[in-house]
Structure formats: C-alpha cells, structure tokens
Short mmCIF file of C-alpha atoms in Angstrom, two decimals:
data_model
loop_
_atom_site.label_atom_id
_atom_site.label_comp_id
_atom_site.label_asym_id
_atom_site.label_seq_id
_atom_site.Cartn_x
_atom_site.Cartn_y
_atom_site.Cartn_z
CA UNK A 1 -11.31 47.01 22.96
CA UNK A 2 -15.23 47.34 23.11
CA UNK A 3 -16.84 46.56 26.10
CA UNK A 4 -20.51 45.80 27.02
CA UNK A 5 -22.13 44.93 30.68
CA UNK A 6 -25.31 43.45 31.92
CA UNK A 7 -26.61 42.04 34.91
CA UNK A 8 -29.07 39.38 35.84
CA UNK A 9 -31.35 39.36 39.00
CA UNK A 10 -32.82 36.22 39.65
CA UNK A 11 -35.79 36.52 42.12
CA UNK A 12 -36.66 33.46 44.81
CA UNK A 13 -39.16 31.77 42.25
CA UNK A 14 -36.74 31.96 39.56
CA UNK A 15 -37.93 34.77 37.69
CA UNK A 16 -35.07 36.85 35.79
CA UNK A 17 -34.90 40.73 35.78
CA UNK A 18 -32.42 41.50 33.37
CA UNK A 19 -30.84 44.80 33.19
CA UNK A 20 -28.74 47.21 30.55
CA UNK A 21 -25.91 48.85 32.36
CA UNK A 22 -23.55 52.32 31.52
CA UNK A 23 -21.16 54.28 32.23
CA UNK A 24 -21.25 56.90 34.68
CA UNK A 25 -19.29 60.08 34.11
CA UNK A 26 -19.58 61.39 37.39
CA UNK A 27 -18.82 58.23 39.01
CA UNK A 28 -15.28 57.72 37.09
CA UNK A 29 -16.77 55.19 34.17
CA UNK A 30 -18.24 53.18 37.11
CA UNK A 31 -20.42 50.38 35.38
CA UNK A 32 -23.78 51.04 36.60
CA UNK A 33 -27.12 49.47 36.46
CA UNK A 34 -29.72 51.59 34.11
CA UNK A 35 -33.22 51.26 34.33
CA UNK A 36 -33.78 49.59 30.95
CA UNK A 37 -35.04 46.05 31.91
CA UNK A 38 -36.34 42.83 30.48
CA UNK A 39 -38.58 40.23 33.00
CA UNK A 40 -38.73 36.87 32.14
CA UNK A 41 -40.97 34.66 34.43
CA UNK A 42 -39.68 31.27 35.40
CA UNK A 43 -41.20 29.24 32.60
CA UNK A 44 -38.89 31.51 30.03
CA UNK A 45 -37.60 29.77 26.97
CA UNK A 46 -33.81 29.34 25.94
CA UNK A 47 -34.77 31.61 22.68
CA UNK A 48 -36.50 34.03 25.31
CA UNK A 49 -33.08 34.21 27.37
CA UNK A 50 -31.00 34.85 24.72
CA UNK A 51 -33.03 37.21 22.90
CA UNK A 52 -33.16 39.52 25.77
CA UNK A 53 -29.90 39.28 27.30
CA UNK A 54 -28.56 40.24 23.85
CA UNK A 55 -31.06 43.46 23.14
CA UNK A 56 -30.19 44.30 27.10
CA UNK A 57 -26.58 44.11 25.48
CA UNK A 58 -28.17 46.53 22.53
CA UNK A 59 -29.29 49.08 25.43
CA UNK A 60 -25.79 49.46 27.02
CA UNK A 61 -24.91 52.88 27.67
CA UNK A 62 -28.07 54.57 25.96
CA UNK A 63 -28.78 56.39 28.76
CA UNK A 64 -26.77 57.69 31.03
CA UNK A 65 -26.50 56.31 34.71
CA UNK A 66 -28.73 58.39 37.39
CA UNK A 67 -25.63 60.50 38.83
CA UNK A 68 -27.16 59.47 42.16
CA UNK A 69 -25.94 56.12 43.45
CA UNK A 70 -29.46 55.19 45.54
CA UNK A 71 -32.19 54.83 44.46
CA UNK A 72 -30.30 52.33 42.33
CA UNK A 73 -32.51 50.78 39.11
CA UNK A 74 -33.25 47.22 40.95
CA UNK A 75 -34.57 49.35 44.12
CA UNK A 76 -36.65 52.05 41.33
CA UNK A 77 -37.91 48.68 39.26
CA UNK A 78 -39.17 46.57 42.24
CA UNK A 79 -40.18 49.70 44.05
CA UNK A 80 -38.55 48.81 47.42
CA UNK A 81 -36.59 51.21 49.20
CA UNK A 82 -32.75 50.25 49.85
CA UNK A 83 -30.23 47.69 47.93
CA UNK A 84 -30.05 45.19 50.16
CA UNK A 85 -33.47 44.76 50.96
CA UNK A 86 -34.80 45.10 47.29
CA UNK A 87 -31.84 42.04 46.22
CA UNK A 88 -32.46 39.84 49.50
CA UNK A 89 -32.51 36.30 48.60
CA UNK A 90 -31.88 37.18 44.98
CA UNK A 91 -28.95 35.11 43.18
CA UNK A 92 -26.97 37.90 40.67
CA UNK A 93 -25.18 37.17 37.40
CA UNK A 94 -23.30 39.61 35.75
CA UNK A 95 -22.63 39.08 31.33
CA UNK A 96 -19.92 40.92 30.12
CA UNK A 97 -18.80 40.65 26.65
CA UNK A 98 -15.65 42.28 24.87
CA UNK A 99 -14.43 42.84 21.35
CA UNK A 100 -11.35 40.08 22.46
CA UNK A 101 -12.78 37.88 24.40
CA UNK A 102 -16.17 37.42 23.56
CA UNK A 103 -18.61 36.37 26.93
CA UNK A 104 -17.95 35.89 29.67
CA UNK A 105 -20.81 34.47 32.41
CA UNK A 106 -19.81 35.69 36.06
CA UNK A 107 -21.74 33.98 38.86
CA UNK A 108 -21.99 35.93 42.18
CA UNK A 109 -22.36 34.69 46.02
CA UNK A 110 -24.82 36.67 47.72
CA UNK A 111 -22.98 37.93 51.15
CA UNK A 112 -26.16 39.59 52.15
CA UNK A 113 -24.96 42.94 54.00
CA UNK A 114 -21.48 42.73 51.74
CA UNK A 115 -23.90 42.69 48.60
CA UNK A 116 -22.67 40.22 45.51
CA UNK A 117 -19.29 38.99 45.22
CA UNK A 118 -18.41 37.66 41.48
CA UNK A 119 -17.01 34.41 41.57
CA UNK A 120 -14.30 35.04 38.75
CA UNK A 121 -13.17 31.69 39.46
CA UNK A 122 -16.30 30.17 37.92
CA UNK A 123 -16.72 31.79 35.11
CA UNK A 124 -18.04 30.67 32.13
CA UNK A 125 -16.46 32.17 28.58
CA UNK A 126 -18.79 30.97 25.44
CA UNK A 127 -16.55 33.23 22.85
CA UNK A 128 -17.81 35.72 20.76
CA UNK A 129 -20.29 33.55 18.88
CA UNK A 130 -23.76 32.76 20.17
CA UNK A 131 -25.00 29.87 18.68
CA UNK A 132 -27.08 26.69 19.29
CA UNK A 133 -27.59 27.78 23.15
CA UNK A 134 -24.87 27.92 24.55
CA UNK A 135 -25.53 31.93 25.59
CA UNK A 136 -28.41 29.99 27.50
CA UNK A 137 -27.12 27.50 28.82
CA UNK A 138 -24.05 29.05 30.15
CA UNK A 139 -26.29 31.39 31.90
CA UNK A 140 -28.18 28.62 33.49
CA UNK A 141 -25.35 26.90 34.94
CA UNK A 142 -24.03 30.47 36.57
CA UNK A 143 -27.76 30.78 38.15
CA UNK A 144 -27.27 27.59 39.55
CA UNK A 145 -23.29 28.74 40.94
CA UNK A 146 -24.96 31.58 42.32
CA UNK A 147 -27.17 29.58 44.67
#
C-alpha cells in the first residue's frame, strides 16, 4: 500500500498554510512536516484548494525531514520560535491518502499545550477520485470540525 500525508494550518483569519510531509529515517518513519508549503489567503478558490493540496501531495517525501524535531517547518515558515506558540489559535487538518482507500480528511481539536488531537471519528473519506469538488469541499467541512 502507498501512502501520502499532508497537513493543513488554518490561521485565525482563515488563511491556509498547506504543507508536504516525509518520512524521517532517524525518527523511525515518523510522518513529519517538511518545509515545502503552499499559502492560500482566505478569499482562495475551490480550484485553488485542490490544486495545491494535490501538488503538496506531489512534494511528499522529496526531501527528507530536518533530523531535528524543533525548529519544526510551521515554527521555520512563520518565523516564530516554539510549536505551540507558532500554531496558537490555529485549527489543523491533516489529508492522508492511500493506494486502498483513497482520502481521507482528518479534522483536529486544538488542546493548546497537548497540541492537535485528530478527530478520527469525523473523518471525511472522498475515495480515490477527485472530482467535481468534493476534495474541496470535504476539506471545508473538516476546517469547520476543527473549530
């Protein structure tokens, strides 16, 4: 089974940052956050979504995870020293997609000092297929989960 990985920072005013993730060797194929990023401001398109969550999905694993944990990529792209303070009152989505299963859209709760915990129980699984929006619009309705 093929497996791909990317996660979605949504910022206060609703902008996205959306981020390619690997596979760290040193970290036992933990799936990390790489600093290959999209932005998308609020007023971002379906089309716009789409298109970049799926070349974030074309980045996976092209480079290879920072072997240290901190800085992670969020803290290094928003310049702001420490994880919690660089995600504070961000809402986080994580895509995942599989040769099987197709995607799957994972909202998170933020717990603020716990970091994100993925609300597996509202997931949203589109298939492998993305067509007519529904990529898009499954993402939208996790954002709004993750609130």
């Amino acid at each position: 089974m093929e497996f791909k990985s990317v996660s979605i920072y949504v910022t206060p005013d609703e902008d996205l940052f959306i981020l390619s993730r690997g596979i760290s060797r040193k970290w036992g194929g933990a799936i990390i956050d790489i600093e290959r990023y999209r932005f998308l401001e609020k007023s971002y398109t379906d089309d716009m979504l789409e298109t970049c969550v799926l070349e974030a999905f074309e980045d996976w694993n092209s480079i290879e995870p920072a072997d240290e944990l901190k800085p992670t990529a969020i803290e290094k792209i928003l310049k702001i020293k420490g994880y919690l303070k660089a995600v504070k009152r961000m809402s986080y989505i994580n895509v995942e997609w599989d040769s099987d299963e197709g995607y799957k859209i994972i909202p998170t709760k933020n717990n603020g000092k716990k970091g994100f915990v993925h609300l597996e129980e509202e997931a949203i699984s589109i298939g492998g297929t993305v067509r007519d929006g529904n990529l898009a619009h499954a993402i939208r309705t996790a954002i709004i989960k993750s609130k």
